[in-house]
Short mmCIF file of C-alpha atoms and ligand atoms in Angstrom, two decimals:
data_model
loop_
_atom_site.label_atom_id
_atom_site.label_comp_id
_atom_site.label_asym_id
_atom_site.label_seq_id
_atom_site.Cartn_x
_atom_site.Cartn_y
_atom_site.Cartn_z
CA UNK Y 1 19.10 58.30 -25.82
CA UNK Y 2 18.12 55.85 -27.87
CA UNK Y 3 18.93 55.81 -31.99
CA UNK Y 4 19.64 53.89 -34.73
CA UNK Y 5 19.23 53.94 -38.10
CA UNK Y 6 18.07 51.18 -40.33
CA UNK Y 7 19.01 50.56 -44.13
CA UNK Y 8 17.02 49.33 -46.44
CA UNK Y 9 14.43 49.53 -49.30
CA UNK Y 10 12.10 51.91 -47.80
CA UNK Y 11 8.04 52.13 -48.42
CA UNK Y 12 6.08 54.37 -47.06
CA UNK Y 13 2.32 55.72 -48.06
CA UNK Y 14 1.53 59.35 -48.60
CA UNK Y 15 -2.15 58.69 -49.47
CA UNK Y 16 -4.88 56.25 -50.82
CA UNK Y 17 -3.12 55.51 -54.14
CA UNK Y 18 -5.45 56.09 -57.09
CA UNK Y 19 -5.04 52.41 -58.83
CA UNK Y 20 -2.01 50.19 -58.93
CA UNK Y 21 0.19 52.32 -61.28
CA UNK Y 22 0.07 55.50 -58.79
CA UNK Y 23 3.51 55.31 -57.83
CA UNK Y 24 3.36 59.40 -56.22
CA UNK Y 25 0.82 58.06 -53.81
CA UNK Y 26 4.13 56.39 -52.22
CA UNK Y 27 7.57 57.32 -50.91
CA UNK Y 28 10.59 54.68 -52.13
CA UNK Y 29 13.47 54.64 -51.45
CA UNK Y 30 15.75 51.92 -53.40
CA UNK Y 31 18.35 52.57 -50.56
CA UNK Y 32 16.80 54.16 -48.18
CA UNK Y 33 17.23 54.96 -44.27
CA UNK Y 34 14.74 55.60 -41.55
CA UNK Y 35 16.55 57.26 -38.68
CA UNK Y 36 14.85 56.86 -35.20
CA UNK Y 37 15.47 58.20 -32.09
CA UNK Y 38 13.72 57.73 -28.44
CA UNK Y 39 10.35 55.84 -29.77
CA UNK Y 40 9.74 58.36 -32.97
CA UNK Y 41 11.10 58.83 -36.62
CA UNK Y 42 13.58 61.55 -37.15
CA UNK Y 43 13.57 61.40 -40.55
CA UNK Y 44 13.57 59.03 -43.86
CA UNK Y 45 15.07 59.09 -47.32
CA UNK Y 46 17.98 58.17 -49.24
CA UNK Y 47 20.43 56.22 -47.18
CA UNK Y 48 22.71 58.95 -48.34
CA UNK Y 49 21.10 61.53 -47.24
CA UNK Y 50 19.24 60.64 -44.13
CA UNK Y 51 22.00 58.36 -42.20
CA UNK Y 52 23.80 60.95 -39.71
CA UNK Y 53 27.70 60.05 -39.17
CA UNK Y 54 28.18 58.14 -35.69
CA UNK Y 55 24.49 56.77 -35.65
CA UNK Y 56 24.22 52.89 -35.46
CA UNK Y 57 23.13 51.64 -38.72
CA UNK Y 58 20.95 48.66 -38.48
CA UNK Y 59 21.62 47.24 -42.50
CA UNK Y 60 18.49 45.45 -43.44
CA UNK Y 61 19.53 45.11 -47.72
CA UNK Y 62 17.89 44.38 -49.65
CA UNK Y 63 14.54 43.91 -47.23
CA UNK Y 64 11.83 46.09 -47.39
CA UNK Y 65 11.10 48.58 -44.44
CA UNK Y 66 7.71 49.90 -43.72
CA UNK Y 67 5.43 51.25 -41.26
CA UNK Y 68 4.16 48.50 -38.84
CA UNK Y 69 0.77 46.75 -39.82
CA UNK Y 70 -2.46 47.66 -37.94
CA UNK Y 71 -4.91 45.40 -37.31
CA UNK Y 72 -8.34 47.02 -36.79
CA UNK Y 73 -10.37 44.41 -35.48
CA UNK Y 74 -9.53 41.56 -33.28
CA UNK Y 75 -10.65 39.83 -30.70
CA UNK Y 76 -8.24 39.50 -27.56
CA UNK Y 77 -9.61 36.67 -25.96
CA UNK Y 78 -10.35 34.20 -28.90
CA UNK Y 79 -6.94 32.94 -29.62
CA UNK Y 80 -7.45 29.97 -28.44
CA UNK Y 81 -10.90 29.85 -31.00
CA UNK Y 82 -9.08 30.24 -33.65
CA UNK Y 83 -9.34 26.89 -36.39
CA UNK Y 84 -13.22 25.74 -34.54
CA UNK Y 85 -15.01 23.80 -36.74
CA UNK Y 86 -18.14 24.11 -38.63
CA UNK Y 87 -20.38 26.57 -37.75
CA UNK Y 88 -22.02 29.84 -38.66
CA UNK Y 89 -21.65 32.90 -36.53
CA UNK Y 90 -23.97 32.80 -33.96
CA UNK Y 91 -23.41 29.19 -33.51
CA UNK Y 92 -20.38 29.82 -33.51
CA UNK Y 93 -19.94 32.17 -30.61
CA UNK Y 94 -21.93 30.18 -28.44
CA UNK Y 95 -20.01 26.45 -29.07
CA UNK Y 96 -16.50 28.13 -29.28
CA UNK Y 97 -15.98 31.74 -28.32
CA UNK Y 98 -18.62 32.32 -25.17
CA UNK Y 99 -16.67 29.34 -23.74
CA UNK Y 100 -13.19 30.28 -24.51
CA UNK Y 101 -14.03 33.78 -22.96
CA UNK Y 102 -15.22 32.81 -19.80
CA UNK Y 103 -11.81 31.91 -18.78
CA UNK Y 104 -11.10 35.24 -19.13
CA UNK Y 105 -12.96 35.72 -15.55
CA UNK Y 106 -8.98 34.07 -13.96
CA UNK Y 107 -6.26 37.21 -14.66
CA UNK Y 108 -3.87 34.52 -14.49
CA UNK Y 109 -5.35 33.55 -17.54
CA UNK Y 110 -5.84 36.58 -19.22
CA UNK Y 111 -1.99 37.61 -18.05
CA UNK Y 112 -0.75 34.08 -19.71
CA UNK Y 113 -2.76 34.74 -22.93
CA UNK Y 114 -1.74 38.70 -23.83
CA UNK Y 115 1.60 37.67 -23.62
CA UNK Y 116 0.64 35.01 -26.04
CA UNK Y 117 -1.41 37.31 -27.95
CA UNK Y 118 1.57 39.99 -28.11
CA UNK Y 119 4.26 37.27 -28.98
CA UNK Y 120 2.04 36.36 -32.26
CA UNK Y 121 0.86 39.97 -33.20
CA UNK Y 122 4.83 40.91 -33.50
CA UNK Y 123 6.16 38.03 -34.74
CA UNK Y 124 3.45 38.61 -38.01
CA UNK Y 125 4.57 42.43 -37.74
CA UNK Y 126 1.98 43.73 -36.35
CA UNK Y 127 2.16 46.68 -34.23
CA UNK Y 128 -0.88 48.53 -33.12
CA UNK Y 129 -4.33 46.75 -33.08
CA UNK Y 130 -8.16 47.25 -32.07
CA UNK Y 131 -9.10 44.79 -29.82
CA UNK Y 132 -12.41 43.43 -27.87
CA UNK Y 133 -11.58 41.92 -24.91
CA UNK Y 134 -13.69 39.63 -22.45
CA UNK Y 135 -16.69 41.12 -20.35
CA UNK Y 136 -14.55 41.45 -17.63
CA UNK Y 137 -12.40 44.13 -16.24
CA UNK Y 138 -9.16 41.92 -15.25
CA UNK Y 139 -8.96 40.53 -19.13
CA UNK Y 140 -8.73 44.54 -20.00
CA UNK Y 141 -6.40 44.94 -17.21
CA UNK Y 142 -3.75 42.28 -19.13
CA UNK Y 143 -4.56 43.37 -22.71
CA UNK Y 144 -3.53 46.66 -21.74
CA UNK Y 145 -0.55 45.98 -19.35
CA UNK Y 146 1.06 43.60 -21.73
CA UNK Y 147 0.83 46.01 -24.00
CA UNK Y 148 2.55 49.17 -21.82
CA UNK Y 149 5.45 46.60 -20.98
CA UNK Y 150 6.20 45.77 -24.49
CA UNK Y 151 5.74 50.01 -25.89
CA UNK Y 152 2.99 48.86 -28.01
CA UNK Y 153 -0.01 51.26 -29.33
CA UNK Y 154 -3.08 49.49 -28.67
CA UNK Y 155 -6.60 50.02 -28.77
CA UNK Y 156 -9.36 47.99 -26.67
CA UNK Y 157 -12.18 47.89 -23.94
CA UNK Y 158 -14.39 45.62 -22.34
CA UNK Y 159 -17.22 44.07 -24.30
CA UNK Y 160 -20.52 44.89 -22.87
CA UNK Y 161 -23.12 42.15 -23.37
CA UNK Y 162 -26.28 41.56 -20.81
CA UNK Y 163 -28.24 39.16 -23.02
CA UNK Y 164 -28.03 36.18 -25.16
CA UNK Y 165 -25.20 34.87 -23.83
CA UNK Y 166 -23.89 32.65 -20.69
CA UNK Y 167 -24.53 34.14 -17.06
CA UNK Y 168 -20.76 34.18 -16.33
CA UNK Y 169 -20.05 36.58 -19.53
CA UNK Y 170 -23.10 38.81 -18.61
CA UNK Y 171 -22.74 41.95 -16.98
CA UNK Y 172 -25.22 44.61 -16.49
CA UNK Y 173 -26.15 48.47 -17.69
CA UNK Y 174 -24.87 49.60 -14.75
CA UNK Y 175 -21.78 47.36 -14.48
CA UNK Y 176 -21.15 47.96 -17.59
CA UNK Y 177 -21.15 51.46 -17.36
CA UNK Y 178 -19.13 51.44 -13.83
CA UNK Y 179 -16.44 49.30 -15.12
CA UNK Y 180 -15.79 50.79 -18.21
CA UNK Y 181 -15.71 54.26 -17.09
CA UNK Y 182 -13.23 53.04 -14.73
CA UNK Y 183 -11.17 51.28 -17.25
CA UNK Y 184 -11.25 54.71 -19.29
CA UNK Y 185 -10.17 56.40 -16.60
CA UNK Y 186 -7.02 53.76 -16.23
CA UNK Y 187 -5.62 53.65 -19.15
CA UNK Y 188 -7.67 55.83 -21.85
CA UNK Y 189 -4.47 58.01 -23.24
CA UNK Y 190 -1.97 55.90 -20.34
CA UNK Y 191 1.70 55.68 -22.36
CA UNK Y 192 0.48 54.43 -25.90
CA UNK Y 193 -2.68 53.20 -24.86
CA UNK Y 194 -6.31 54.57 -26.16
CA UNK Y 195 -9.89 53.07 -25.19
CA UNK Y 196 -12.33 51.54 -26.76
CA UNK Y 197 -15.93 51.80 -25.98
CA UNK Y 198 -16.97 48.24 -26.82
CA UNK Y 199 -20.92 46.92 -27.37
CA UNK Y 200 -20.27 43.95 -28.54
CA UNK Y 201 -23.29 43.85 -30.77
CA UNK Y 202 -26.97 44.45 -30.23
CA UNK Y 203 -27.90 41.13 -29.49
CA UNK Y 204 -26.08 40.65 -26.70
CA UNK Y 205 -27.08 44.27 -25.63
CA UNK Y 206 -30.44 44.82 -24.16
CA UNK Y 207 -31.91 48.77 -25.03
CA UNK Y 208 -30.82 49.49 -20.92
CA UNK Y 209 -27.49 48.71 -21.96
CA UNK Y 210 -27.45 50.34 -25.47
CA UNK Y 211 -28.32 53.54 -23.81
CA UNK Y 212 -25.21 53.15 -21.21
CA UNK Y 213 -22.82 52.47 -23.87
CA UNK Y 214 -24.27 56.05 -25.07
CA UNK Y 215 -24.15 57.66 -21.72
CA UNK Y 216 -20.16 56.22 -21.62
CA UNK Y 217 -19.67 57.69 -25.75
CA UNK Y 218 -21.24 60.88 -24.74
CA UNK Y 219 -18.89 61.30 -21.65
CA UNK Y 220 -15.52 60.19 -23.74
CA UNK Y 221 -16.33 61.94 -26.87
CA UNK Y 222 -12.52 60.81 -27.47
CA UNK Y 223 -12.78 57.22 -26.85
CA UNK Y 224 -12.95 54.77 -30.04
CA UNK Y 225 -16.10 52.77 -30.36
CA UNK Y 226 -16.27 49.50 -31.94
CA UNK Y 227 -19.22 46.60 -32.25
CA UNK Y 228 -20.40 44.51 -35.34
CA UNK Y 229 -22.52 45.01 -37.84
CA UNK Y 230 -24.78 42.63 -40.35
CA UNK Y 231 -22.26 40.37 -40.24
CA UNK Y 232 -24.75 37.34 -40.64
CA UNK Y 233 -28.22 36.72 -42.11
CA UNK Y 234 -29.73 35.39 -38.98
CA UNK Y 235 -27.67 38.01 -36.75
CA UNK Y 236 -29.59 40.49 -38.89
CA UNK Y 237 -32.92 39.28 -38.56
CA UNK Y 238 -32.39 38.74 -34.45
CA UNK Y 239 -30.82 41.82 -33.92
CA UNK Y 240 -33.98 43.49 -35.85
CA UNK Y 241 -36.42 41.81 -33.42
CA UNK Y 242 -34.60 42.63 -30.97
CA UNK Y 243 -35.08 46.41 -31.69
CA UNK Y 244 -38.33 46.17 -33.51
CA UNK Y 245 -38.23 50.15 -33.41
CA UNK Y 246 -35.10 50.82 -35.36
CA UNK Y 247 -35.33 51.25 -38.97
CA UNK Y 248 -32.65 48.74 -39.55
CA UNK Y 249 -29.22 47.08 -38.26
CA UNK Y 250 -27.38 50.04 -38.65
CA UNK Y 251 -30.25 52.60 -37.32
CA UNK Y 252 -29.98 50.37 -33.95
CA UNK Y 253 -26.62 52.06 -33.34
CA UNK Y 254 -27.38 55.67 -34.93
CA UNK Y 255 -30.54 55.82 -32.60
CA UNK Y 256 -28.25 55.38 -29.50
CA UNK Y 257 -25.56 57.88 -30.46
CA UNK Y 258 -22.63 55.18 -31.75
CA UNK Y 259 -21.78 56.38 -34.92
CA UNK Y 260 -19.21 59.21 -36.02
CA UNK Y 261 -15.60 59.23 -37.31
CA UNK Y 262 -14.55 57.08 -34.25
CA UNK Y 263 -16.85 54.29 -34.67
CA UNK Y 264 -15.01 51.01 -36.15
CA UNK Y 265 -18.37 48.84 -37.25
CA UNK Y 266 -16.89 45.22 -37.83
CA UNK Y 267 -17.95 43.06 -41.13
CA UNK Y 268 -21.21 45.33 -42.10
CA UNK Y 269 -21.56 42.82 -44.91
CA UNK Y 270 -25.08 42.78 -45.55
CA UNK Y 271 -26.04 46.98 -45.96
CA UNK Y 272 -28.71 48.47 -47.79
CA UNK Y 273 -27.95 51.66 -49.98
CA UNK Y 274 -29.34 53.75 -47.30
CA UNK Y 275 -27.01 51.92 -44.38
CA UNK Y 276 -23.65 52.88 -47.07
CA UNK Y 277 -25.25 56.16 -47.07
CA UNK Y 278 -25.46 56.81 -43.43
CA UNK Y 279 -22.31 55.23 -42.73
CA UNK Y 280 -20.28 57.56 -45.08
CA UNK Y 281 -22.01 60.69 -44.01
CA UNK Y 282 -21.74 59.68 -40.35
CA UNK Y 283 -17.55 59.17 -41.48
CA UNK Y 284 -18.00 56.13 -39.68
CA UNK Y 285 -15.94 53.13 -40.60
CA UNK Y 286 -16.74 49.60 -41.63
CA UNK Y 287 -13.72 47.53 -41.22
CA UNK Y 288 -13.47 44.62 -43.68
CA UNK Y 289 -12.31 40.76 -42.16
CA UNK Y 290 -12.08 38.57 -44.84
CA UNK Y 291 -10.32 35.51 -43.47
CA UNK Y 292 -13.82 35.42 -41.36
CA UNK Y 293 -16.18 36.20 -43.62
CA UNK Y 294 -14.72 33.52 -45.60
CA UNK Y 295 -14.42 31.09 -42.50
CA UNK Y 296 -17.77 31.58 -41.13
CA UNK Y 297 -19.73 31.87 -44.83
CA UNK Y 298 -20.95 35.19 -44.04
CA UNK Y 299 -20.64 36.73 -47.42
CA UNK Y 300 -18.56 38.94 -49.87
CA UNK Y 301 -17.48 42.83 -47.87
CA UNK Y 302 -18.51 45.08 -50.75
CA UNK Y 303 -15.53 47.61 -50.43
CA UNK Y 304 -16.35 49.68 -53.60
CA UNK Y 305 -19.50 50.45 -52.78
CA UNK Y 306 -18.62 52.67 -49.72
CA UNK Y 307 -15.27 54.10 -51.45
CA UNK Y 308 -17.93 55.72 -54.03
CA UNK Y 309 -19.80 57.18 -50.94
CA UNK Y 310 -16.35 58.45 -50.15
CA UNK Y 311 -16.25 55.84 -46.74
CA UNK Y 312 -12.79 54.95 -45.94
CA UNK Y 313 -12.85 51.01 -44.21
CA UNK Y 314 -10.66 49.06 -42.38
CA UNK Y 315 -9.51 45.70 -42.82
CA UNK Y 316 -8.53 43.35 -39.90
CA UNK Y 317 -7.80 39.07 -39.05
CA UNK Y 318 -10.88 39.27 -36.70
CA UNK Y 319 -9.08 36.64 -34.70
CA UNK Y 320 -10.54 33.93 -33.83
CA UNK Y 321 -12.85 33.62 -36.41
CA UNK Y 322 -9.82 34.86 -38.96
CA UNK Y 323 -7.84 32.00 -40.18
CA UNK Y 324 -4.72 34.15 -39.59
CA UNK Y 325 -2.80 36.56 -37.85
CA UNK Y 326 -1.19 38.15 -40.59
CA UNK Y 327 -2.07 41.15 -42.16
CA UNK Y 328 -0.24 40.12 -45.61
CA UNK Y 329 -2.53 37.38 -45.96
CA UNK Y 330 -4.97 39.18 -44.58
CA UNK Y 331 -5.00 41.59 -47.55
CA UNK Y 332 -4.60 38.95 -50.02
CA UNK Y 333 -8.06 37.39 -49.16
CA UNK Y 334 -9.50 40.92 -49.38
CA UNK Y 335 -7.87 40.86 -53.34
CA UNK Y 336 -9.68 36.92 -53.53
CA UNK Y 337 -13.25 38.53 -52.04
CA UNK Y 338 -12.59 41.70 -54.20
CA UNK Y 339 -12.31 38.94 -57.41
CA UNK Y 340 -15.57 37.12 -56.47
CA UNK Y 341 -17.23 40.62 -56.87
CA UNK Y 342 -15.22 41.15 -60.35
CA UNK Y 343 -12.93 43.48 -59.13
CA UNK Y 344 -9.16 43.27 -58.90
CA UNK Y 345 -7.79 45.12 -55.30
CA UNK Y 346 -4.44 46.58 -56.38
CA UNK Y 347 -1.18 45.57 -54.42
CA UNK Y 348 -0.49 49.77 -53.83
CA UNK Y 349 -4.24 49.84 -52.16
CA UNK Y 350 -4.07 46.62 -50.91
CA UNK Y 351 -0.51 47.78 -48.85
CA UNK Y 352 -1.44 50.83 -48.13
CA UNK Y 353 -5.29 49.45 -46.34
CA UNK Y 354 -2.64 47.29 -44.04
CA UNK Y 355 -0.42 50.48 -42.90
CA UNK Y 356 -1.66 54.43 -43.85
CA UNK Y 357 -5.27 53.20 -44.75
CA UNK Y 358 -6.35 51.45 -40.95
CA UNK Y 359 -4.31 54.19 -39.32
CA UNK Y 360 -6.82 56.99 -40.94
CA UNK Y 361 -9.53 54.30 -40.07
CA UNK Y 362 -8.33 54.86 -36.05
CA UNK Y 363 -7.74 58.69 -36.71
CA UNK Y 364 -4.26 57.93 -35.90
CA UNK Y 365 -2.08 58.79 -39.19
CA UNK Y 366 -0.74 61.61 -37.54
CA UNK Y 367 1.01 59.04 -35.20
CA UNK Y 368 1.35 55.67 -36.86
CA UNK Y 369 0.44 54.29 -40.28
CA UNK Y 370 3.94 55.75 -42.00
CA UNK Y 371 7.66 56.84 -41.83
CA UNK Y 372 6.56 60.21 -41.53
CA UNK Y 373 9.10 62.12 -39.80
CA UNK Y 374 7.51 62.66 -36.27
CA UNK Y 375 5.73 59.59 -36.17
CA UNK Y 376 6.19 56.87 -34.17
CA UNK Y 377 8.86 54.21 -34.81
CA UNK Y 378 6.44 51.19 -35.26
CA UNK Y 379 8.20 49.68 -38.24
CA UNK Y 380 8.53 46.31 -40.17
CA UNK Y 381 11.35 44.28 -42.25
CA UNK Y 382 10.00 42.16 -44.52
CA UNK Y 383 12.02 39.57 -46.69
CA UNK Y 384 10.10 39.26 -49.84
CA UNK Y 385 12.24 35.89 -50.78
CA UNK Y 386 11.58 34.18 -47.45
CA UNK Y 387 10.27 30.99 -48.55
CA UNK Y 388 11.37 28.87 -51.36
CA UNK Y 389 7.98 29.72 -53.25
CA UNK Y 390 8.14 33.51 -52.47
CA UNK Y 391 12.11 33.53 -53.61
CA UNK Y 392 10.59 30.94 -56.87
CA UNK Y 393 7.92 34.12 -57.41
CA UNK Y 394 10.61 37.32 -56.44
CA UNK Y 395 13.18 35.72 -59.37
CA UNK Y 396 10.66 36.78 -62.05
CA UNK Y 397 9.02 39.57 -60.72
CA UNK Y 398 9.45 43.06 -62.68
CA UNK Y 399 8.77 46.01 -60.45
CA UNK Y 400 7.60 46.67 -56.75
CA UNK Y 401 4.27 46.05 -57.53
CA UNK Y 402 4.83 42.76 -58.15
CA UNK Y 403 6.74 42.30 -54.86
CA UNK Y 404 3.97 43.50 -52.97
CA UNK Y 405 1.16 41.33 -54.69
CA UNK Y 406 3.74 38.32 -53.81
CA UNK Y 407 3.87 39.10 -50.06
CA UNK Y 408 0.02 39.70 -49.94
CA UNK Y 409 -0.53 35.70 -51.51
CA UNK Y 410 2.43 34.08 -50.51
CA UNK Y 411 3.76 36.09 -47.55
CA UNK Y 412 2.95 35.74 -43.46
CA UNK Y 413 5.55 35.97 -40.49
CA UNK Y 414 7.88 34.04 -42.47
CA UNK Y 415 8.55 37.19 -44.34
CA UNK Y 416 8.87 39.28 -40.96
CA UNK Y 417 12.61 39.92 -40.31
CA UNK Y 418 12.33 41.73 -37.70
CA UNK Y 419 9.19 44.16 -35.88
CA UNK Y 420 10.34 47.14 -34.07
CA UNK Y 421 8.04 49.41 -31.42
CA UNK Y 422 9.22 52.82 -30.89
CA UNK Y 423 12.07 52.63 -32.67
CA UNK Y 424 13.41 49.23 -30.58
CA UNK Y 425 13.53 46.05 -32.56
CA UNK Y 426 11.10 43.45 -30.66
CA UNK Y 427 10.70 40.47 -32.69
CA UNK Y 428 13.74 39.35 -34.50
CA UNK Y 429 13.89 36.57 -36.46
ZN1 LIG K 1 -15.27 40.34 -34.37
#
């Protein structure tokens, strides 16, 4: 058996708060506990409380401890992409990422690079993420075995793609169909790890291949499905010629059956009224990248305007194209892209979009996301005075809300003490 406890200030999210002064949207506890035993929590609360006599204490004052961040879009293979200069997206992809991803074909390769991968997603306190790997099966095979050795939840597939791109990273309908199906049936719900039915967009999908990625969502009504969405001005217009039938961007993936509450639709930038409408009733989920959007020029994610349609979205690095791995900073560009619209993203929301919020993105709250007693033990320490400039910020801040706000600006895996996966640490400092 396998238990600990660990002592600290503990955060955890109960909800969406309501606005930055909605402290009962949280659980705090100034010294708290989390006690975890054999991967899950057992329970959390007051240190005085919670901590059973006998039980290793790990003592982690006066860090904070919180549920592990959750990174809802990323791509696997692109790590090596990340910092490639000057160019919009579908420029981009083809000078940079198609390049870097045909390497992917070598499972030496792809081996050498998830343990990379893993190494950097825990030592910024990351925990569980979505992930597109390459077009081929072997670069699955090491994002997902990686990921078994080291506990982690993950979430990934292959990207299918039969057009518009190089003949190494092209695979067909059929292929694509065969291969994933046999991924799914390898590791879909394998230990910790869940699919992800994975078009990479419809410009790199011809309709043959649209239709299998239905036939393969119709068939794993439980799988995850994730592509992008009007990302791009020009990806718009192509992907619209492409499918001169559908109504729209969006409608391209509606008409083939894509949507619903496990669809993760990266960027969806550029929507109409009608696209925020269909997206909310569908409960699909756009999942914000900001680092990117900012990096590639693509434009300003309008959050707000799917929250009033009642949409819940996600917010991920989108490495490569993100200009980090960390979810902290990741969240404070989304409060920098929020200003540019005239709105100010709250350090509660802001928090709780990097835990709780992408974990009811995945439909996996129940599981990760918290310190929910029965959830699992994906946790991270953070040391809010870990640089000079963060400790320069801490000495003058007033309340927890201004702690937070300083590890979404100033914060990144400096500030990570320590990760732990199923209730192990992984990644200390
Ligand atoms: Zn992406």
């Amino acid at each position: 058996m396998n238990e600990r406890v660990l002592r600290g200030r503990v955060l955890s999210f109960r909800r969406r708060p309501e606005g930055g002064g909605d402290l009962a949207a949280l659980d705090w506890f100034d010294d708290g506990a989390v006690h975890v035993r054999d991967g899950h929590i057992v329970a959390t609360g007051d240190f005085a409380r919670v901590a059973p006599p006998g039980v290793p204490v790990s003592d982690h004052r006066p860090h904070l401890i919180t549920a592990g961040f959750i990174d809802a879009h990323i791509h696997f293979p692109q790590g090596q992409v990340v910092a490639s200069w000057g160019a919009q997206l579908l420029d981009w992809l083809n000078a940079y990422t198609f390049p870097a991803e045909t390497r992917f074909a070598d499972s030496g390769h792809a081996r050498a690079m998830a343990v990379a991968f893993y190494d950097l997603l825990l030592r910024h306190g990351t925990t569980t993420a979505a992930a597109f790997c390459s077009v081929h099966p072997a670069s699955v095979d090491a994002y997902f075995a990686e990921a078994e050795a080291r506990g982690m939840r993950m979430l990934g597939g292959k990207v299918l793609m039969d057009r518009n791109a190089p003949e190494a990273l092209c695979d067909t309908p059929q292929t694509a169909y065969d291969d994933s199906a046999a991924l799914i049936a390898r590791w879909h719900g394998r230990g910790r790890a869940l699919y992800a039915i994975s078009p990479r967009f419809a410009i790199t999908s011809t309709p043959g291949q649209m239709a299998a990625a239905q036939a393969l969502v119709a068939a794993h009504p439980d799988c995850h499905v994730q592509t992008h969405l009007s990302e791009n001005r020009d990806e718009i217009a192509l992907a619209c010629a492409l499918y001169p039938q559908a109504a729209g961007y969006l409608d391209i993936y509606d008409r083939h059956g894509l949507l619903g509450p496990r669809a993760l639709l990266g960027h969806a930038i550029h929507l109409t009224e009608a696209e925020r409408d269909r997206i909310a009733d569908s409960g699909s989920h756009a999942v914000h990248c900001p680092t990117s959007n900012l990096f590639l020029g693509s434009g300003l994610f309008d959050e707000s305007a799917l929250a009033a349609r009642g949409a819940t979205s996600g917010i991920a690095t989108d490495i490569g194209a993100g200009m980090s791995w960390s979810m902290l900073r990741t969240g404070g560009a989304a409060y920098a892209i929020a200003q540019l619209q005239g709105r100010s993203l709250d350090p509660l929301t802001a928090f709780w979009g990097i835990t709780r919020g992408n974990a009811e993105v995945l439909g996996l709250a129940d599981r990760i996301g918290t310190l929910e007693p029965g959830t699992e033990a994906d946790l991270v320490v953070l040391d809010s005075r870990a640089t000079p400039e963060l400790a320069l910020r801490m000495a003058a801040a007033q309340d927890l809300k201004d702690e937070l706000f300083a590890l979404l600006i100033l914060g990144d895996d400096r500030s990570v003490v320590e990760t732990w996966v199923a209730g192990r640490p992984v990644r200390p400092r």
